[in-house]
XYZ file of C-alpha atoms in Angstrom:
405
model
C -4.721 87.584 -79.491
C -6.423 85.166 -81.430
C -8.674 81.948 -80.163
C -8.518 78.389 -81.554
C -9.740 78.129 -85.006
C -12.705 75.908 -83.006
C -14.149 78.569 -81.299
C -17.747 77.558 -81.326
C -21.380 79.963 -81.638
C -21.381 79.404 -77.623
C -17.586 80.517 -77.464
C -18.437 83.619 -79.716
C -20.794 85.095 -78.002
C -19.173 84.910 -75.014
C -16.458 87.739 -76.676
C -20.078 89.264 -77.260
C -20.584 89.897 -73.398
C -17.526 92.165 -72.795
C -20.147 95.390 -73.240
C -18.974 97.119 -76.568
C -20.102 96.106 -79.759
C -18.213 94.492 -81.889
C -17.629 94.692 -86.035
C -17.615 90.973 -88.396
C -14.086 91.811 -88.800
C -12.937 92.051 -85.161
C -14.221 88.770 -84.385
C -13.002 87.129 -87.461
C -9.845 88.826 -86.074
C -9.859 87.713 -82.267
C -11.377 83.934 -83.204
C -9.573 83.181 -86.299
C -12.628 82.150 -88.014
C -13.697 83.199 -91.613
C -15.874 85.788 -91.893
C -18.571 83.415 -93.301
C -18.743 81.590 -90.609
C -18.845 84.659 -88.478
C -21.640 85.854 -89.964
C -23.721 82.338 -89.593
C -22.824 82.771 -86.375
C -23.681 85.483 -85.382
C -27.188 85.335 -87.471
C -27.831 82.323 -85.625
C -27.136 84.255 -82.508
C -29.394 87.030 -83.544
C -32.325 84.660 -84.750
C -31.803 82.960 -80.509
C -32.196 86.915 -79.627
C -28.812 87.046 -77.925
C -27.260 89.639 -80.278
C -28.647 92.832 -82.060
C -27.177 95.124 -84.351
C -25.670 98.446 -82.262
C -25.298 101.426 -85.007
C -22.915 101.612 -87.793
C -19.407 101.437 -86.869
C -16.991 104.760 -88.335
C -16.150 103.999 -92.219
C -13.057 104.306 -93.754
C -14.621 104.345 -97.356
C -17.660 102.935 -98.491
C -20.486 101.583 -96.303
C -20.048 101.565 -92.350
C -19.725 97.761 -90.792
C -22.462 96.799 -89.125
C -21.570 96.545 -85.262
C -23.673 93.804 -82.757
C -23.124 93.903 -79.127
C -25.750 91.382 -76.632
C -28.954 91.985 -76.651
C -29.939 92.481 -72.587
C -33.790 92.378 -72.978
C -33.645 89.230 -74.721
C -34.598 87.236 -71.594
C -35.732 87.713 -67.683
C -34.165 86.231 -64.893
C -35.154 86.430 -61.509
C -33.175 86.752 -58.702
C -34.248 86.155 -55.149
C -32.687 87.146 -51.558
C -34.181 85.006 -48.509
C -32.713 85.635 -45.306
C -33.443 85.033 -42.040
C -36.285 87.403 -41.362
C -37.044 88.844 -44.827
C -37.592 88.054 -48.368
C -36.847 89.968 -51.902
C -37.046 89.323 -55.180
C -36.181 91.567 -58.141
C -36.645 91.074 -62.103
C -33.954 91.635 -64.256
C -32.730 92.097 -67.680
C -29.815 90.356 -68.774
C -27.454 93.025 -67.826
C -28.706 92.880 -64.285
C -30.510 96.072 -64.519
C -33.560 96.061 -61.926
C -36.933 95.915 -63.913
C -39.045 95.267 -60.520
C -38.914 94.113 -56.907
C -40.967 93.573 -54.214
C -40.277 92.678 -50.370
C -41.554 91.256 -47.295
C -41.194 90.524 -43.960
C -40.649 86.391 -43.520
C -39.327 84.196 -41.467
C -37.070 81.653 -43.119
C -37.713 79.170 -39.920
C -41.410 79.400 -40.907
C -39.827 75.958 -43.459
C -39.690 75.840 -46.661
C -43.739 75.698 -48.269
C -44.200 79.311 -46.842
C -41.338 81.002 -48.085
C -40.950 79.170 -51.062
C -44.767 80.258 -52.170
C -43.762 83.436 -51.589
C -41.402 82.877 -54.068
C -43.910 81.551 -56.276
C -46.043 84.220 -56.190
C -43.272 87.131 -56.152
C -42.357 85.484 -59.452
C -45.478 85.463 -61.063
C -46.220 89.115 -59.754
C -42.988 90.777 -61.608
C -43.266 89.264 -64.713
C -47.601 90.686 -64.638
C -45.709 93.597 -63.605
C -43.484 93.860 -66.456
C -46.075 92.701 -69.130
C -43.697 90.111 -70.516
C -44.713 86.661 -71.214
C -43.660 83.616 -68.947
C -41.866 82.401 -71.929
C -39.344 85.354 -71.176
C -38.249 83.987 -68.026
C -34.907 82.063 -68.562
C -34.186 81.624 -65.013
C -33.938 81.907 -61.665
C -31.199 82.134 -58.775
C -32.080 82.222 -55.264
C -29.759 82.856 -52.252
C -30.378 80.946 -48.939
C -28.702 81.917 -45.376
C -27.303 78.787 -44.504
C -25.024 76.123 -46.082
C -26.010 75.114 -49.540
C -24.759 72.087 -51.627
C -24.746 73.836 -55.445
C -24.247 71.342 -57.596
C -28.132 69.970 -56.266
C -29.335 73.179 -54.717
C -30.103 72.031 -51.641
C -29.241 73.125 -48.144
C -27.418 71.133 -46.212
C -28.270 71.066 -42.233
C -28.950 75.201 -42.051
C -28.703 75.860 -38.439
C -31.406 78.826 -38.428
C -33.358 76.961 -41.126
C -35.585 73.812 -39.566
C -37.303 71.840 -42.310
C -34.730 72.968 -45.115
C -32.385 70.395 -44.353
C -31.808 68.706 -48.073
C -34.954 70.553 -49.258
C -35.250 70.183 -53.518
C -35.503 73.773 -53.275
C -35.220 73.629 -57.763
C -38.171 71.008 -57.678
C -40.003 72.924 -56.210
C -40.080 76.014 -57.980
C -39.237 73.996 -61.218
C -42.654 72.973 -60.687
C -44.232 76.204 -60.982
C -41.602 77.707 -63.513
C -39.731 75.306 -65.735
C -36.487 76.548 -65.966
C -32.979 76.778 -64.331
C -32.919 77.413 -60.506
C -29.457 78.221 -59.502
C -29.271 77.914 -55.404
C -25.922 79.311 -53.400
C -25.696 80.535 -49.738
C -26.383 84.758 -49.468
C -22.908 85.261 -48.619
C -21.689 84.226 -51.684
C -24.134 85.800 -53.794
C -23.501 89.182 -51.821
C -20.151 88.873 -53.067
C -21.170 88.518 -57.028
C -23.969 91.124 -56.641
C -20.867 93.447 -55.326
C -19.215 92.595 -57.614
C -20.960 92.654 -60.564
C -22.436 96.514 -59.642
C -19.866 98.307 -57.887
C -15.953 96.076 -58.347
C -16.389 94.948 -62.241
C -12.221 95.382 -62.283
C -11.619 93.508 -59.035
C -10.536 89.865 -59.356
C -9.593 88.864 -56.148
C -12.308 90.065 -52.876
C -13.765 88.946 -50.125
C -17.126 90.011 -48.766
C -18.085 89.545 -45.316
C -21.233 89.486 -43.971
C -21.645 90.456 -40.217
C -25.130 89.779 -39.155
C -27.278 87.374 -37.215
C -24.078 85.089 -38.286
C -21.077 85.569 -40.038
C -19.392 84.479 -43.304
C -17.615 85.135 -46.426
C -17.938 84.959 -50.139
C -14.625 84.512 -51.835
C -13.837 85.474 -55.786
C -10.700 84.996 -56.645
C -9.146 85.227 -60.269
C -12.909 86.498 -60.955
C -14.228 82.881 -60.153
C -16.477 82.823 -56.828
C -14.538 79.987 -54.820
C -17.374 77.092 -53.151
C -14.595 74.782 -52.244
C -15.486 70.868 -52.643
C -18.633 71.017 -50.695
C -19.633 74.546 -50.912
C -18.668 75.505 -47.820
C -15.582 77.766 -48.409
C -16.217 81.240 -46.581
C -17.656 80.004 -43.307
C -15.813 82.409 -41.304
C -18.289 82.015 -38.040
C -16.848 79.360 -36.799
C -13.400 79.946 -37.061
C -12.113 79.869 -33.147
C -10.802 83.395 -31.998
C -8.232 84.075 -28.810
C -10.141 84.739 -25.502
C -12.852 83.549 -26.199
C -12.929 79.722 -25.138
C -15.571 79.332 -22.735
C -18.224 81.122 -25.129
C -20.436 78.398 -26.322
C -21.492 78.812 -30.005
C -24.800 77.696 -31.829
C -22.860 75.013 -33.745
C -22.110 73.076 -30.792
C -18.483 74.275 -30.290
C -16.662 76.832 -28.316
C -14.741 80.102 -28.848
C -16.460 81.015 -32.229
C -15.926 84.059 -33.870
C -20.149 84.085 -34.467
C -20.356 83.627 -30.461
C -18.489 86.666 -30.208
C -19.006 89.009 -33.082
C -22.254 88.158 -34.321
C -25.051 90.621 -34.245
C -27.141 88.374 -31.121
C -23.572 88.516 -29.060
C -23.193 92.213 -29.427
C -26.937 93.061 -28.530
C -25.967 90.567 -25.609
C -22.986 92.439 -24.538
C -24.402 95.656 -24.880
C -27.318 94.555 -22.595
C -24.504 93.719 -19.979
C -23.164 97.312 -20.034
C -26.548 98.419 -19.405
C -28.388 99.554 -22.682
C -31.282 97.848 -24.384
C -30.753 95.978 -27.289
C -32.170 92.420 -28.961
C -30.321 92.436 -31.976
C -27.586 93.482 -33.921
C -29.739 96.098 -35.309
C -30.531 97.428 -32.689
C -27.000 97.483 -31.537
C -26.151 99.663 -34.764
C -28.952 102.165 -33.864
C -27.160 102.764 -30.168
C -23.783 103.428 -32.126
C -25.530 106.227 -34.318
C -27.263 107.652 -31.546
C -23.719 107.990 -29.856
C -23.844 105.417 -27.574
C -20.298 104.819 -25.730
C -20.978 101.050 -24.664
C -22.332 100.263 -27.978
C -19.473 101.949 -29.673
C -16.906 99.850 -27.222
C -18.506 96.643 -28.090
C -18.747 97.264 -31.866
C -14.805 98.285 -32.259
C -13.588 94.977 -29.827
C -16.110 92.937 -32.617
C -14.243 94.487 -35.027
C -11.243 93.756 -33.348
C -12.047 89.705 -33.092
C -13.246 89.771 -36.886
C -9.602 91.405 -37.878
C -8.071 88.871 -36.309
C -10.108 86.017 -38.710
C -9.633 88.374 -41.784
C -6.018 88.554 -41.056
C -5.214 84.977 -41.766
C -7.309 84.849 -44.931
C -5.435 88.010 -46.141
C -2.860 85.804 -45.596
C -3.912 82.898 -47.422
C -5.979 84.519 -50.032
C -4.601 88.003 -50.636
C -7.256 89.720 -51.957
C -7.573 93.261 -52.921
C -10.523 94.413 -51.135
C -12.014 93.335 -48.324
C -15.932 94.294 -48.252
C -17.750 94.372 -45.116
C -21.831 94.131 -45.494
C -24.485 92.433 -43.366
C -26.775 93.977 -40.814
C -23.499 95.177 -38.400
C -21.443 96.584 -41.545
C -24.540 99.726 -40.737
C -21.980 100.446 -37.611
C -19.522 101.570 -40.387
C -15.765 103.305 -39.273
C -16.325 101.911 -35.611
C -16.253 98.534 -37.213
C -14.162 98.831 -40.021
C -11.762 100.630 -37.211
C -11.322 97.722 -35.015
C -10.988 95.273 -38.549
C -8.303 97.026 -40.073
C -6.422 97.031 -36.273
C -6.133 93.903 -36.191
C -5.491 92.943 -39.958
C -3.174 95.393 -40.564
C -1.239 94.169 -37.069
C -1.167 90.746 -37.774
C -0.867 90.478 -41.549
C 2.130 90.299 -43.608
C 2.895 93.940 -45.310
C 2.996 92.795 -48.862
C -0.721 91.068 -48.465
C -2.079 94.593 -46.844
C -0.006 97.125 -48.965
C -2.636 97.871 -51.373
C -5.526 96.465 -49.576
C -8.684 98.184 -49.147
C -11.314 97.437 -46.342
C -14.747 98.934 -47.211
C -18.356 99.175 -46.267
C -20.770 97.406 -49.152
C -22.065 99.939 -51.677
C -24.886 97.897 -52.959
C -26.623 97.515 -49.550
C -29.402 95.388 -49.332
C -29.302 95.049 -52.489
C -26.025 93.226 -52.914
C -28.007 89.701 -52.372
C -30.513 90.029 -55.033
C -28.266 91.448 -57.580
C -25.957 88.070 -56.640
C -28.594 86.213 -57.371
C -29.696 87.630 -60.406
C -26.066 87.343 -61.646
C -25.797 83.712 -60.734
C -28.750 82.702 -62.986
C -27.494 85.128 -65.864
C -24.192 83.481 -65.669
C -25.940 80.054 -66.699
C -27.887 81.800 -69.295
C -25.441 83.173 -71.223
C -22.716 80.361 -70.341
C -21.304 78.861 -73.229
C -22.424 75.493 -72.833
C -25.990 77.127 -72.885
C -25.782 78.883 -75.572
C -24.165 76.485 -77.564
C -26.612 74.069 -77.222
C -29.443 76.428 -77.919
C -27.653 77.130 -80.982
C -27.692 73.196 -82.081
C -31.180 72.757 -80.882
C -31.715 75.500 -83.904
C -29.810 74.263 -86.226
C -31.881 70.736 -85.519
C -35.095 72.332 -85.934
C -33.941 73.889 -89.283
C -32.852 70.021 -90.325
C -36.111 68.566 -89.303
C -38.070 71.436 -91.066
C -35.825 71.290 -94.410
C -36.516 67.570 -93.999
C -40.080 68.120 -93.525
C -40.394 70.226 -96.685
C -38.534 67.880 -99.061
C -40.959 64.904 -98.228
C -43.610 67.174 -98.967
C -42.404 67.892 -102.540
């Protein structure tokens, strides 16, 4: 299929991405450009450090055509995970693979000069670590665990985040780095990390996080859905049936976060007798074959389903993940989920559903992140205008020459 005739360098390279090389030919072929232009293109692209050569392709007479495919150590990005009681951060290439990472224990209600020096320094620490120059660094996303407006990056009344209400969380670090600092929520970036290393061929998912609150990160048509404010996903405080004299953090009643949330199961557990504080602790009694625990995690799972349900309704994606702190409870959660999804949702939505466990783990956040700022990187509105910024630097230096003759 062939592009518009005005596909620009930015539009090019972005055929570039799809991870096998590709021949002059094929995309004079799939743009409908002439192979002249192709191959100004694609220098310029290589001269930016975005493309390298990848072998010889297989000739059918004469020389082999040279094959380029992107170049993934062009650039760094950073990607950062803060959530409510810890902290990562992990270096990256621009494929996403992991080049370093480092951890700690932090308390996101500690406000936002701690935590975000901790940034700061993590920063600064993995690119020493990975003996590349500052210069390298292209960007860096960060995931927060509370509502976050995106187009500004800042979060936006964060119940379990005092002081970070309309924070210039990219100021800040901007200061210290100056580059692009993409901010979303760490549901959503869960759900691209996911994505990006374990569902590459799934276009429509939900993940849901089940921890110290709960939410969801929507892609669908491969596009992660915000809504208008950014605040698609918020599954917590959805009301579920029986549950209308619970009082909930957010001032209401009957939330699904009152009930299913990882400080109302350690609650409910305590009532049944057995000692717990928080949802992980509440996982723990479940693999230790604890009856109580095991009862309390299925009915959550139970009262989640019945949130799910309606977005399988409304959504209909083709696989639900389940991640967060509580997802560790595994088939006594996912048990009382698919109950009540499969129960109250129509049969075409569930008939080739699939409700899973996260693969990526912990990890799922910071590989989010990391693909949210390589996703601006190699946009192509970014690369485009990298490529005219060249292309004016060649003028002025041609320019520059002929005066001096």
């Amino acid at each position: 299929m062939c592009l518009t005739p005005a596909v620009r360098t930015g539009e090019l390279f972005d055929l570039l991405r799809d991870g096998r090389p590709w021949t002059r030919a094929q995309l004079a072929d799939a743009t409908g450009l002439a192979r002249s232009t192709i191959t100004t293109r694609i220098d310029t692209l290589m001269r930016l450090g975005l493309v390298a050569p990848f072998g010889g392709a297989r000739s059918t007479g004469g020389r082999p055509p040279a094959l380029f495919a992107l170049n993934p150590t062009a650039q760094l990005v950073v990607g950062i995970d803060v959530g409510a009681t810890h902290a990562r951060a992990a270096l990256t290439d621009l494929n996403g693979s992991i080049l370093g990472e480092v951890d700690a224990q932090l308390a996101v209600a500690d406000g936002p000069g701690p935590v975000l020096t901790w940034v700061v320094e993590s920063v600064r620490d993995l690119l020493a670590g990975s003996e590349r120059p500052i210069g390298d660094l292209a960007a860096i996303g960060i995931g927060l665990p509370g509502p976050v407006e995106h187009s500004t990056g800042r979060p936006i009344n964060p119940p379990i985040m005092p002081g970070w209400d309309r924070y210039d969380v990219p100021g800040h670090l901007q200061a210290h780095y100056p580059v692009p600092v993409l901010v979303d929520n760490d549901v959503n970036i869960m759900a691209l990390g996911e994505r990006r290393r374990h569902l590459r061929d799934v276009d429509d998912l939900v993940l849901i996080k089940v921890a110290t609150g709960i939410g969801a990160g929507i892609v669908s048509g491969g596009v992660l859905q915000r809504g208008a404010q950014g605040t698609a996903g918020d599954l917590g405080h959805v009301r579920v049936p029986g549950a209308d004299d619970v009082p909930c953090r957010c001032g209401n009643t009957g939330c699904l976060e009152a009930v299913a949330a990882g400080p109302a199961l350690a609650a409910a557990v305590r009532a049944l007798g057995e000692q717990a504080e928080t949802g992980g602790d509440v996982v723990e009694l479940v693999r230790a074959g604890s009856q109580p625990a095991m009862a309390v995690v299925r009915q959550a799972g139970r009262d989640i389903g019945e949130v799910v349900a309606t977005m399988v309704n409304l959504i209909n994606p083709s696989v639900v993940v389940i991640g967060g702190q509580v997802a560790g409870a595994g088939e006594h959660l996912l048990a009382g989920i698919r109950e009540s999804v499969y129960q109250r949702s129509l049969p075409l939505a569930t008939e080739h559903l699939r409700i899973v466990t996260s693969r990526a783990g912990g990890e799922a956040a910071v590989l989010g992140a990391s693909a949210l700022a390589i996703e601006h990187v190699l946009s192509p509105e970014v690369v485009e205008a990298a490529s005219e910024a060249l292309a004016a630097a060649d003028a002025a230096a041609e320019a520059g020459l002929q005066r001096s003759l």
